[in-house]
mmCIF file of C-alpha atoms and ligand atoms in Angstrom:
data_model
loop_
_atom_site.group_PDB
_atom_site.id
_atom_site.type_symbol
_atom_site.label_atom_id
_atom_site.label_comp_id
_atom_site.label_asym_id
_atom_site.label_seq_id
_atom_site.Cartn_x
_atom_site.Cartn_y
_atom_site.Cartn_z
ATOM 1 C CA UNK A 1 -16.355 -4.487 -17.852
ATOM 2 C CA UNK A 2 -19.607 -3.898 -16.043
ATOM 3 C CA UNK A 3 -18.450 -3.066 -12.407
ATOM 4 C CA UNK A 4 -21.143 -1.775 -9.427
ATOM 5 C CA UNK A 5 -19.423 -1.344 -7.813
ATOM 6 C CA UNK A 6 -18.925 -0.053 -3.950
ATOM 7 C CA UNK A 7 -15.378 0.393 -4.407
ATOM 8 C CA UNK A 8 -15.308 2.642 -7.254
ATOM 9 C CA UNK A 9 -14.627 6.933 -6.372
ATOM 10 C CA UNK A 10 -12.859 9.622 -7.085
ATOM 11 C CA UNK A 11 -10.109 9.610 -5.309
ATOM 12 C CA UNK A 12 -8.220 6.626 -4.550
ATOM 13 C CA UNK A 13 -8.165 4.809 -1.269
ATOM 14 C CA UNK A 14 -5.345 4.812 1.523
ATOM 15 C CA UNK A 15 -5.329 2.149 3.949
ATOM 16 C CA UNK A 16 -3.263 3.633 7.380
ATOM 17 C CA UNK A 17 -2.756 0.611 9.286
ATOM 18 C CA UNK A 18 -1.150 2.525 12.807
ATOM 19 C CA UNK A 19 1.220 4.177 11.003
ATOM 20 C CA UNK A 20 1.952 3.246 7.931
ATOM 21 C CA UNK A 21 0.104 3.657 5.295
ATOM 22 C CA UNK A 22 -0.952 1.263 2.040
ATOM 23 C CA UNK A 23 -1.434 3.376 -0.962
ATOM 24 C CA UNK A 24 0.121 6.516 -0.725
ATOM 25 C CA UNK A 25 3.741 7.074 -2.227
ATOM 26 C CA UNK A 26 6.014 4.892 -0.343
ATOM 27 C CA UNK A 27 6.170 1.730 -1.044
ATOM 28 C CA UNK A 28 5.602 -0.990 1.947
ATOM 29 C CA UNK A 29 7.034 -4.180 1.624
ATOM 30 C CA UNK A 30 5.919 -7.305 3.115
ATOM 31 C CA UNK A 31 8.642 -9.979 4.093
ATOM 32 C CA UNK A 32 9.026 -13.658 5.721
ATOM 33 C CA UNK A 33 8.323 -17.119 5.159
ATOM 34 C CA UNK A 34 5.937 -18.762 4.126
ATOM 35 C CA UNK A 35 4.556 -20.038 7.153
ATOM 36 C CA UNK A 36 5.677 -19.981 10.685
ATOM 37 C CA UNK A 37 7.464 -22.298 11.908
ATOM 38 C CA UNK A 38 8.822 -21.433 15.193
ATOM 39 C CA UNK A 39 10.223 -18.373 18.262
ATOM 40 C CA UNK A 40 12.964 -18.122 17.391
ATOM 41 C CA UNK A 41 12.563 -18.538 13.164
ATOM 42 C CA UNK A 42 9.899 -15.362 13.691
ATOM 43 C CA UNK A 43 12.063 -13.902 15.960
ATOM 44 C CA UNK A 44 15.225 -13.989 12.696
ATOM 45 C CA UNK A 45 13.016 -13.200 9.941
ATOM 46 C CA UNK A 46 11.058 -9.596 11.752
ATOM 47 C CA UNK A 47 14.942 -8.292 12.464
ATOM 48 C CA UNK A 48 15.835 -9.088 9.062
ATOM 49 C CA UNK A 49 12.762 -8.040 8.051
ATOM 50 C CA UNK A 50 13.427 -4.318 10.201
ATOM 51 C CA UNK A 51 16.959 -4.496 8.945
ATOM 52 C CA UNK A 52 15.978 -4.039 5.451
ATOM 53 C CA UNK A 53 12.944 -1.614 5.250
ATOM 54 C CA UNK A 54 10.069 -3.775 5.206
ATOM 55 C CA UNK A 55 7.313 -2.387 7.015
ATOM 56 C CA UNK A 56 4.767 -5.639 7.652
ATOM 57 C CA UNK A 57 5.866 -9.120 9.429
ATOM 58 C CA UNK A 58 3.971 -12.574 7.525
ATOM 59 C CA UNK A 59 4.405 -15.941 8.830
ATOM 60 C CA UNK A 60 1.701 -18.371 7.414
ATOM 61 C CA UNK A 61 0.112 -20.365 10.928
ATOM 62 C CA UNK A 62 -2.882 -22.109 8.788
ATOM 63 C CA UNK A 63 -1.652 -23.418 5.888
ATOM 64 C CA UNK A 64 -3.079 -24.281 2.987
ATOM 65 C CA UNK A 65 -1.242 -27.251 1.229
ATOM 66 C CA UNK A 66 -2.151 -29.002 -1.521
ATOM 67 C CA UNK A 67 -1.015 -31.834 -0.533
ATOM 68 C CA UNK A 68 -2.881 -33.375 3.277
ATOM 69 C CA UNK A 69 0.571 -34.632 3.952
ATOM 70 C CA UNK A 70 2.380 -31.410 3.678
ATOM 71 C CA UNK A 71 3.350 -29.285 7.381
ATOM 72 C CA UNK A 72 -0.704 -27.733 7.754
ATOM 73 C CA UNK A 73 1.392 -24.807 9.749
ATOM 74 C CA UNK A 74 2.041 -24.622 13.835
ATOM 75 C CA UNK A 75 -2.054 -23.722 13.927
ATOM 76 C CA UNK A 76 -3.485 -21.023 17.216
ATOM 77 C CA UNK A 77 -0.126 -22.266 18.665
ATOM 78 C CA UNK A 78 1.671 -19.488 15.245
ATOM 79 C CA UNK A 79 0.016 -16.461 16.639
ATOM 80 C CA UNK A 80 2.372 -14.948 19.439
ATOM 81 C CA UNK A 81 5.263 -15.705 18.139
ATOM 82 C CA UNK A 82 4.123 -13.705 15.284
ATOM 83 C CA UNK A 83 2.165 -10.845 15.700
ATOM 84 C CA UNK A 84 5.791 -10.996 18.865
ATOM 85 C CA UNK A 85 7.944 -10.536 16.935
ATOM 86 C CA UNK A 86 6.310 -8.552 14.303
ATOM 87 C CA UNK A 87 5.688 -6.176 17.245
ATOM 88 C CA UNK A 88 9.263 -6.820 18.680
ATOM 89 C CA UNK A 89 10.956 -4.880 15.723
ATOM 90 C CA UNK A 90 8.129 -1.844 15.338
ATOM 91 C CA UNK A 91 6.200 -4.199 11.938
ATOM 92 C CA UNK A 92 2.640 -5.457 11.154
ATOM 93 C CA UNK A 93 2.344 -8.322 11.422
ATOM 94 C CA UNK A 94 -0.440 -10.400 8.376
ATOM 95 C CA UNK A 95 -1.437 -13.653 8.255
ATOM 96 C CA UNK A 96 -3.788 -16.128 5.997
ATOM 97 C CA UNK A 97 -7.371 -16.818 7.461
ATOM 98 C CA UNK A 98 -8.739 -20.260 5.601
ATOM 99 C CA UNK A 99 -12.386 -19.509 7.526
ATOM 100 C CA UNK A 100 -14.041 -17.780 9.754
ATOM 101 C CA UNK A 101 -12.479 -19.312 13.244
ATOM 102 C CA UNK A 102 -8.721 -18.584 12.401
ATOM 103 C CA UNK A 103 -10.090 -14.652 11.725
ATOM 104 C CA UNK A 104 -11.897 -14.937 15.636
ATOM 105 C CA UNK A 105 -8.479 -16.947 16.296
ATOM 106 C CA UNK A 106 -6.490 -14.174 15.347
ATOM 107 C CA UNK A 107 -8.480 -10.331 15.226
ATOM 108 C CA UNK A 108 -6.958 -9.258 19.012
ATOM 109 C CA UNK A 109 -3.415 -9.602 17.690
ATOM 110 C CA UNK A 110 -2.582 -10.191 13.869
ATOM 111 C CA UNK A 111 -2.714 -6.265 12.311
ATOM 112 C CA UNK A 112 -3.711 -7.151 8.545
ATOM 113 C CA UNK A 113 -5.822 -10.137 7.314
ATOM 114 C CA UNK A 114 -4.579 -12.514 4.871
ATOM 115 C CA UNK A 115 -6.931 -13.909 1.426
ATOM 116 C CA UNK A 116 -5.387 -16.809 0.133
ATOM 117 C CA UNK A 117 -5.878 -17.353 -4.134
ATOM 118 C CA UNK A 118 -7.666 -20.623 -2.945
ATOM 119 C CA UNK A 119 -10.216 -18.749 -0.920
ATOM 120 C CA UNK A 120 -10.555 -15.554 -3.729
ATOM 121 C CA UNK A 121 -14.149 -16.731 -3.942
ATOM 122 C CA UNK A 122 -15.524 -17.898 -0.459
ATOM 123 C CA UNK A 123 -18.385 -15.970 -0.402
ATOM 124 C CA UNK A 124 -18.829 -16.540 3.121
ATOM 125 C CA UNK A 125 -15.814 -15.765 4.647
ATOM 126 C CA UNK A 126 -15.632 -12.824 2.274
ATOM 127 C CA UNK A 127 -19.182 -11.895 3.444
ATOM 128 C CA UNK A 128 -17.531 -12.386 7.608
ATOM 129 C CA UNK A 129 -15.348 -10.499 6.507
ATOM 130 C CA UNK A 130 -17.266 -6.682 5.907
ATOM 131 C CA UNK A 131 -18.480 -6.548 8.808
ATOM 132 C CA UNK A 132 -14.885 -7.415 10.491
ATOM 133 C CA UNK A 133 -12.308 -3.565 11.335
ATOM 134 C CA UNK A 134 -9.430 -5.643 10.137
ATOM 135 C CA UNK A 135 -7.551 -4.258 6.977
ATOM 136 C CA UNK A 136 -8.086 -7.776 4.405
ATOM 137 C CA UNK A 137 -5.328 -8.235 1.731
ATOM 138 C CA UNK A 138 -7.001 -9.422 -1.377
ATOM 139 C CA UNK A 139 -5.317 -12.467 -3.126
ATOM 140 C CA UNK A 140 -5.705 -13.147 -6.715
ATOM 141 C CA UNK A 141 -7.049 -16.430 -7.324
ATOM 142 C CA UNK A 142 -5.214 -18.790 -9.472
ATOM 143 C CA UNK A 143 -7.668 -19.041 -12.036
ATOM 144 C CA UNK A 144 -10.256 -15.995 -11.762
ATOM 145 C CA UNK A 145 -10.452 -13.037 -13.929
ATOM 146 C CA UNK A 146 -9.590 -9.303 -13.210
ATOM 147 C CA UNK A 147 -13.040 -8.583 -12.607
ATOM 148 C CA UNK A 148 -13.649 -12.397 -10.443
ATOM 149 C CA UNK A 149 -11.179 -10.555 -8.049
ATOM 150 C CA UNK A 150 -12.619 -6.861 -8.353
ATOM 151 C CA UNK A 151 -16.464 -9.281 -8.198
ATOM 152 C CA UNK A 152 -14.511 -10.616 -5.015
ATOM 153 C CA UNK A 153 -13.124 -7.453 -3.357
ATOM 154 C CA UNK A 154 -16.430 -6.609 -3.537
ATOM 155 C CA UNK A 155 -17.883 -8.604 -1.217
ATOM 156 C CA UNK A 156 -15.836 -7.492 1.722
ATOM 157 C CA UNK A 157 -16.337 -3.501 0.476
ATOM 158 C CA UNK A 158 -20.572 -4.452 0.115
ATOM 159 C CA UNK A 159 -20.529 -5.095 3.506
ATOM 160 C CA UNK A 160 -18.846 -2.243 5.046
ATOM 161 C CA UNK A 161 -14.995 -3.782 5.427
ATOM 162 C CA UNK A 162 -14.008 -1.361 2.650
ATOM 163 C CA UNK A 163 -10.379 -1.899 3.986
ATOM 164 C CA UNK A 164 -9.110 -3.340 1.517
ATOM 165 C CA UNK A 165 -5.533 -4.374 -0.516
ATOM 166 C CA UNK A 166 -4.970 -6.821 -3.340
ATOM 167 C CA UNK A 167 -2.846 -8.105 -3.940
ATOM 168 C CA UNK A 168 -1.202 -9.869 -7.698
ATOM 169 C CA UNK A 169 0.091 -13.285 -7.190
ATOM 170 C CA UNK A 170 0.179 -15.326 -10.491
ATOM 171 C CA UNK A 171 -2.099 -16.588 -12.175
ATOM 172 C CA UNK A 172 -1.972 -20.494 -13.395
ATOM 173 C CA UNK A 173 -1.438 -20.931 -17.763
ATOM 174 C CA UNK A 174 0.327 -22.831 -20.359
ATOM 175 C CA UNK A 175 3.433 -22.425 -18.874
ATOM 176 C CA UNK A 176 5.239 -24.278 -16.367
ATOM 177 C CA UNK A 177 8.800 -22.810 -15.662
ATOM 178 C CA UNK A 178 7.293 -20.693 -13.370
ATOM 179 C CA UNK A 179 5.347 -21.921 -11.273
ATOM 180 C CA UNK A 180 2.390 -19.157 -12.638
ATOM 181 C CA UNK A 181 3.107 -16.085 -14.244
ATOM 182 C CA UNK A 182 3.027 -13.013 -12.971
ATOM 183 C CA UNK A 183 0.284 -11.528 -15.202
ATOM 184 C CA UNK A 184 1.776 -7.422 -14.504
ATOM 185 C CA UNK A 185 -1.111 -6.181 -16.899
ATOM 186 C CA UNK A 186 -3.732 -7.086 -14.954
ATOM 187 C CA UNK A 187 -2.541 -4.454 -11.588
ATOM 188 C CA UNK A 188 -2.573 -1.631 -13.701
ATOM 189 C CA UNK A 189 -5.761 -2.501 -15.047
ATOM 190 C CA UNK A 190 -6.983 -3.174 -10.828
ATOM 191 C CA UNK A 191 -6.023 0.244 -10.332
ATOM 192 C CA UNK A 192 -7.591 1.255 -12.628
ATOM 193 C CA UNK A 193 -10.218 0.269 -12.092
ATOM 194 C CA UNK A 194 -10.979 0.049 -8.661
ATOM 195 C CA UNK A 195 -9.864 2.442 -6.040
ATOM 196 C CA UNK A 196 -7.868 0.097 -4.042
ATOM 197 C CA UNK A 197 -4.617 -0.811 -2.827
ATOM 198 C CA UNK A 198 -1.929 -3.352 -5.272
ATOM 199 C CA UNK A 199 0.959 -4.945 -4.321
ATOM 200 C CA UNK A 200 2.528 -8.018 -5.945
ATOM 201 C CA UNK A 201 3.341 -11.536 -4.589
ATOM 202 C CA UNK A 202 6.886 -12.611 -7.470
ATOM 203 C CA UNK A 203 7.216 -15.039 -5.086
ATOM 204 C CA UNK A 204 4.313 -17.801 -5.443
ATOM 205 C CA UNK A 205 4.066 -16.486 -9.064
ATOM 206 C CA UNK A 206 7.516 -17.624 -9.519
ATOM 207 C CA UNK A 207 8.236 -20.439 -7.248
ATOM 208 C CA UNK A 208 12.094 -19.668 -8.128
ATOM 209 C CA UNK A 209 14.177 -16.945 -6.941
ATOM 210 C CA UNK A 210 15.944 -16.011 -10.333
ATOM 211 C CA UNK A 211 13.283 -14.340 -11.015
ATOM 212 C CA UNK A 212 11.847 -12.673 -7.859
ATOM 213 C CA UNK A 213 13.620 -9.476 -8.011
ATOM 214 C CA UNK A 214 13.450 -9.122 -12.029
ATOM 215 C CA UNK A 215 10.079 -9.478 -11.302
ATOM 216 C CA UNK A 216 9.799 -7.575 -7.756
ATOM 217 C CA UNK A 217 11.298 -4.677 -9.170
ATOM 218 C CA UNK A 218 8.335 -4.645 -12.829
ATOM 219 C CA UNK A 219 5.821 -5.052 -10.140
ATOM 220 C CA UNK A 220 6.983 -1.207 -8.621
ATOM 221 C CA UNK A 221 7.735 -0.238 -12.621
ATOM 222 C CA UNK A 222 4.034 -0.842 -13.259
ATOM 223 C CA UNK A 223 2.741 0.278 -10.026
ATOM 224 C CA UNK A 224 2.106 -1.643 -7.275
ATOM 225 C CA UNK A 225 1.013 -0.075 -3.858
ATOM 226 C CA UNK A 226 4.091 -2.531 -1.758
ATOM 227 C CA UNK A 227 5.020 -6.089 -2.204
ATOM 228 C CA UNK A 228 5.058 -9.361 -0.589
ATOM 229 C CA UNK A 229 7.820 -11.264 -0.323
ATOM 230 C CA UNK A 230 9.138 -14.408 0.658
ATOM 231 C CA UNK A 231 12.240 -14.520 3.048
ATOM 232 C CA UNK A 232 13.913 -17.385 5.507
ATOM 233 C CA UNK A 233 16.056 -16.948 7.741
ATOM 234 C CA UNK A 234 17.415 -20.111 6.394
ATOM 235 C CA UNK A 235 15.242 -20.909 3.495
ATOM 236 C CA UNK A 236 17.132 -24.123 2.928
ATOM 237 C CA UNK A 237 15.480 -25.121 5.907
ATOM 238 C CA UNK A 238 12.182 -24.269 5.459
ATOM 239 C CA UNK A 239 9.057 -26.533 5.998
ATOM 240 C CA UNK A 240 7.148 -24.720 3.232
ATOM 241 C CA UNK A 241 7.857 -22.502 -0.190
ATOM 242 C CA UNK A 242 11.719 -22.450 0.604
ATOM 243 C CA UNK A 243 12.705 -22.756 -2.926
ATOM 244 C CA UNK A 244 11.380 -19.391 -3.608
ATOM 245 C CA UNK A 245 12.171 -18.043 -0.260
ATOM 246 C CA UNK A 246 14.898 -15.437 -0.312
ATOM 247 C CA UNK A 247 17.814 -14.703 2.426
ATOM 248 C CA UNK A 248 18.041 -11.737 5.287
ATOM 249 C CA UNK A 249 20.602 -10.444 2.953
ATOM 250 C CA UNK A 250 19.042 -11.075 -0.528
ATOM 251 C CA UNK A 251 16.013 -9.438 0.644
ATOM 252 C CA UNK A 252 18.285 -5.985 2.195
ATOM 253 C CA UNK A 253 19.596 -6.167 -0.882
ATOM 254 C CA UNK A 254 16.299 -6.796 -3.493
ATOM 255 C CA UNK A 255 14.886 -3.307 -1.330
ATOM 256 C CA UNK A 256 18.283 -0.703 -2.382
ATOM 257 C CA UNK A 257 17.499 -2.320 -5.772
ATOM 258 C CA UNK A 258 13.780 -2.199 -5.661
ATOM 259 C CA UNK A 259 14.079 2.029 -4.460
ATOM 260 C CA UNK A 260 15.920 2.904 -7.105
ATOM 261 C CA UNK A 261 12.478 2.270 -8.862
ATOM 262 C CA UNK A 262 10.341 3.599 -7.266
ATOM 263 C CA UNK A 263 12.765 7.058 -8.147
ATOM 264 C CA UNK A 264 11.657 6.198 -11.589
ATOM 265 C CA UNK A 265 7.352 6.023 -11.264
ATOM 266 C CA UNK A 266 7.841 8.988 -8.362
ATOM 267 C CA UNK A 267 7.729 6.301 -4.964
ATOM 268 C CA UNK A 268 9.427 6.281 -1.926
ATOM 269 C CA UNK A 269 10.688 3.553 -0.228
ATOM 270 C CA UNK A 270 12.415 5.052 3.006
ATOM 271 C CA UNK A 271 15.501 2.799 3.488
ATOM 272 C CA UNK A 272 16.760 2.578 7.295
ATOM 273 C CA UNK A 273 19.601 5.242 8.251
ATOM 274 C CA UNK A 274 22.453 3.453 8.155
ATOM 275 C CA UNK A 275 24.317 6.448 10.572
ATOM 276 C CA UNK A 276 21.490 7.704 12.603
ATOM 277 C CA UNK A 277 23.310 10.613 12.600
ATOM 278 C CA UNK A 278 21.633 14.530 11.472
ATOM 279 C CA UNK A 279 22.702 14.946 7.574
ATOM 280 C CA UNK A 280 20.920 11.393 6.446
ATOM 281 C CA UNK A 281 17.932 12.880 8.140
ATOM 282 C CA UNK A 282 18.703 16.487 6.136
ATOM 283 C CA UNK A 283 18.720 15.001 2.918
ATOM 284 C CA UNK A 284 15.665 13.677 3.435
ATOM 285 C CA UNK A 285 14.473 16.177 4.428
ATOM 286 C CA UNK A 286 15.620 17.854 1.443
ATOM 287 C CA UNK A 287 13.477 15.412 -0.960
ATOM 288 C CA UNK A 288 10.807 16.050 0.936
ATOM 289 C CA UNK A 289 11.184 19.922 0.815
ATOM 290 C CA UNK A 290 10.797 19.696 -3.365
ATOM 291 C CA UNK A 291 8.670 18.429 -3.349
ATOM 292 C CA UNK A 292 6.054 20.098 -1.332
ATOM 293 C CA UNK A 293 8.196 23.097 -3.071
ATOM 294 C CA UNK A 294 7.199 21.234 -6.667
ATOM 295 C CA UNK A 295 3.480 20.773 -5.093
ATOM 296 C CA UNK A 296 2.473 23.943 -4.343
ATOM 297 C CA UNK A 297 3.786 25.242 -7.797
ATOM 298 C CA UNK A 298 1.605 22.840 -9.572
ATOM 299 C CA UNK A 299 -2.094 24.181 -6.710
ATOM 300 C CA UNK A 300 -0.769 27.527 -8.468
ATOM 301 C CA UNK A 301 -0.125 27.015 -12.001
ATOM 302 C CA UNK A 302 -3.882 26.009 -11.177
ATOM 303 C CA UNK A 303 -5.140 28.497 -9.144
ATOM 304 C CA UNK A 304 -3.856 31.224 -11.946
ATOM 305 C CA UNK A 305 -6.358 28.991 -14.110
ATOM 306 C CA UNK A 306 -9.563 28.982 -12.212
ATOM 307 C CA UNK A 307 -9.220 32.951 -11.652
ATOM 308 C CA UNK A 308 -10.083 33.031 -15.641
ATOM 309 C CA UNK A 309 -12.836 31.399 -15.046
ATOM 310 C CA UNK A 310 -14.197 33.946 -11.575
ATOM 311 C CA UNK A 311 -16.328 37.004 -11.136
ATOM 312 C CA UNK A 312 -13.767 39.739 -10.482
ATOM 313 C CA UNK A 313 -15.807 40.657 -7.450
ATOM 314 C CA UNK A 314 -15.979 37.398 -6.339
ATOM 315 C CA UNK A 315 -12.737 36.392 -6.460
ATOM 316 C CA UNK A 316 -12.747 35.239 -2.757
ATOM 317 C CA UNK A 317 -15.045 32.519 -2.252
ATOM 318 C CA UNK A 318 -15.243 31.307 2.126
ATOM 319 C CA UNK A 319 -17.236 28.645 1.916
ATOM 320 C CA UNK A 320 -14.801 27.045 -0.805
ATOM 321 C CA UNK A 321 -12.293 27.343 2.036
ATOM 322 C CA UNK A 322 -13.268 26.737 4.872
ATOM 323 C CA UNK A 323 -14.317 23.024 2.917
ATOM 324 C CA UNK A 324 -10.809 22.647 1.908
ATOM 325 C CA UNK A 325 -9.193 22.834 5.563
ATOM 326 C CA UNK A 326 -11.983 21.468 6.292
ATOM 327 C CA UNK A 327 -10.942 18.208 4.004
ATOM 328 C CA UNK A 328 -7.366 19.045 5.541
ATOM 329 C CA UNK A 329 -8.151 18.471 9.305
ATOM 330 C CA UNK A 330 -9.116 14.922 7.785
ATOM 331 C CA UNK A 331 -5.926 14.342 6.315
ATOM 332 C CA UNK A 332 -4.553 15.269 8.557
ATOM 333 C CA UNK A 333 -5.391 12.785 11.231
ATOM 334 C CA UNK A 334 -5.321 10.431 9.078
ATOM 335 C CA UNK A 335 -1.583 10.953 8.767
ATOM 336 C CA UNK A 336 -0.512 12.505 11.853
ATOM 337 C CA UNK A 337 0.186 15.807 10.921
ATOM 338 C CA UNK A 338 -0.528 18.231 13.082
ATOM 339 C CA UNK A 339 -3.927 20.363 12.677
ATOM 340 C CA UNK A 340 -2.217 23.973 14.005
ATOM 341 C CA UNK A 341 0.018 23.795 11.239
ATOM 342 C CA UNK A 342 -2.400 23.421 8.381
ATOM 343 C CA UNK A 343 -4.199 25.788 9.921
ATOM 344 C CA UNK A 344 -1.164 28.238 9.802
ATOM 345 C CA UNK A 345 -0.035 27.610 6.541
ATOM 346 C CA UNK A 346 -2.742 28.201 4.415
ATOM 347 C CA UNK A 347 -4.916 30.945 5.127
ATOM 348 C CA UNK A 348 -1.300 32.095 3.533
ATOM 349 C CA UNK A 349 -1.245 30.572 0.609
ATOM 350 C CA UNK A 350 -5.033 31.421 0.022
ATOM 351 C CA UNK A 351 -4.035 35.388 0.267
ATOM 352 C CA UNK A 352 -1.294 33.818 -2.495
ATOM 353 C CA UNK A 353 -3.791 31.817 -4.564
ATOM 354 C CA UNK A 354 -6.475 35.614 -4.324
ATOM 355 C CA UNK A 355 -3.117 37.585 -4.637
ATOM 356 C CA UNK A 356 -2.028 35.401 -7.548
ATOM 357 C CA UNK A 357 -6.136 35.394 -9.255
ATOM 358 C CA UNK A 358 -6.772 39.136 -8.701
ATOM 359 C CA UNK A 359 -2.707 40.446 -10.831
ATOM 360 C CA UNK A 360 -4.240 38.140 -13.584
ATOM 361 C CA UNK A 361 -7.194 39.454 -13.979
ATOM 362 C CA UNK A 362 -5.363 43.182 -13.915
ATOM 363 C CA UNK A 363 -3.116 41.969 -16.306
ATOM 364 C CA UNK A 364 -5.927 41.061 -18.548
ATOM 365 C CA UNK A 365 -7.577 43.493 -18.295
ATOM 366 C CA UNK A 366 -4.341 46.272 -18.991
ATOM 367 C CA UNK A 367 -4.462 43.878 -21.739
ATOM 368 C CA UNK A 368 -7.935 44.784 -23.018
ATOM 369 C CA UNK A 369 -7.093 47.953 -22.806
ATOM 370 C CA UNK A 370 -4.466 48.255 -24.846
HETATM 371 C C1 PEP B 1 0.843 -17.655 1.151
HETATM 372 O O1 PEP B 1 1.313 -16.215 0.813
HETATM 373 O O2 PEP B 1 0.878 -17.905 1.186
HETATM 374 C C2 PEP B 1 0.055 -17.781 0.636
HETATM 375 C C3 PEP B 1 -0.863 -19.285 -0.226
HETATM 376 O O3 PEP B 1 -0.099 -17.489 -1.177
HETATM 377 P P1 PEP B 1 -1.181 -18.289 -2.387
HETATM 378 O O4 PEP B 1 -2.054 -17.665 -2.231
HETATM 379 O O5 PEP B 1 -0.937 -16.725 -3.145
HETATM 380 O O6 PEP B 1 -0.940 -18.965 -3.283
HETATM 381 MN MN1 MN B 2 4.342 -19.453 0.370
#
């Protein structure tokens, strides 16, 4: 595959939307109905998403339906139902737009825009998205190759908008027992070929609720950074995609199971704490501290190896230390970590690193003398 790419860079992109980071260690779950139907429906959906541990509320306002006689979405009336419900429950919001007018209409109130499978190669729209400051979830087209999908993302990136999240949602194959065929290799490959976060939509892939939990778990195991799952407060009454919509209880159960799978691949899915007391919070802190110790140990291992390549006269490199601190400060602001904490901790880490390198040199010299 011969991609250019504005999309290629050394490290993975993390996309920060308010306090939520897509593409980091945390698995981000998007939940909500296929279509926004009413204010009440969106409030119950938002409550269910928040209580289960989801971070983003979805709901289609403009629905790209196969038949013109099916429900086409509430249009602009739905924007406030989605945005208000998300705000009330501290969630982000995402909705699909099909054209520039739609984008203009939702831009102010909705946090993330989705480009649906049917519009993946709507190049005019992709170019427009390149010029706005909005994160975009770009779904893979129904019959698009991975290359075509990444080139579509490239249109947005090349226009200057770097906040693109890829979403695998199943492709059309000869198989008819499922609505589409979920292409899990595409998740691994898209993560290899690009730096962008990749999420999976098991709902539109399967088209039936019984398969969604296993596909969702497989997606996390294969490295997806998040999931987009259809969940309706009352699937039997849904105006769109009821057969693939989980109930709030099924959604909650699924997230618990996903947390376990996540741990197996070194990812976190933070479930709301059932007990808001001190103990569950301390347990979480213990896990984070363990990670910090492991990371420091890894850092020191590398430091020792670097020591072997250094000139004994120039073990300390002040310029490099200043560069590291500068980078850390900018990462810290991205994730709301107090910069002064790093300013205090890092000089200690640098000192310890230098001591280890000097010690390494001395013990090698001693070996030599002997
Ligand atoms: C949707 O997410 O509501 C949707 C229509 O999905 P897709 O574009 O993947 O069919
Ligand atoms: Mn749907």
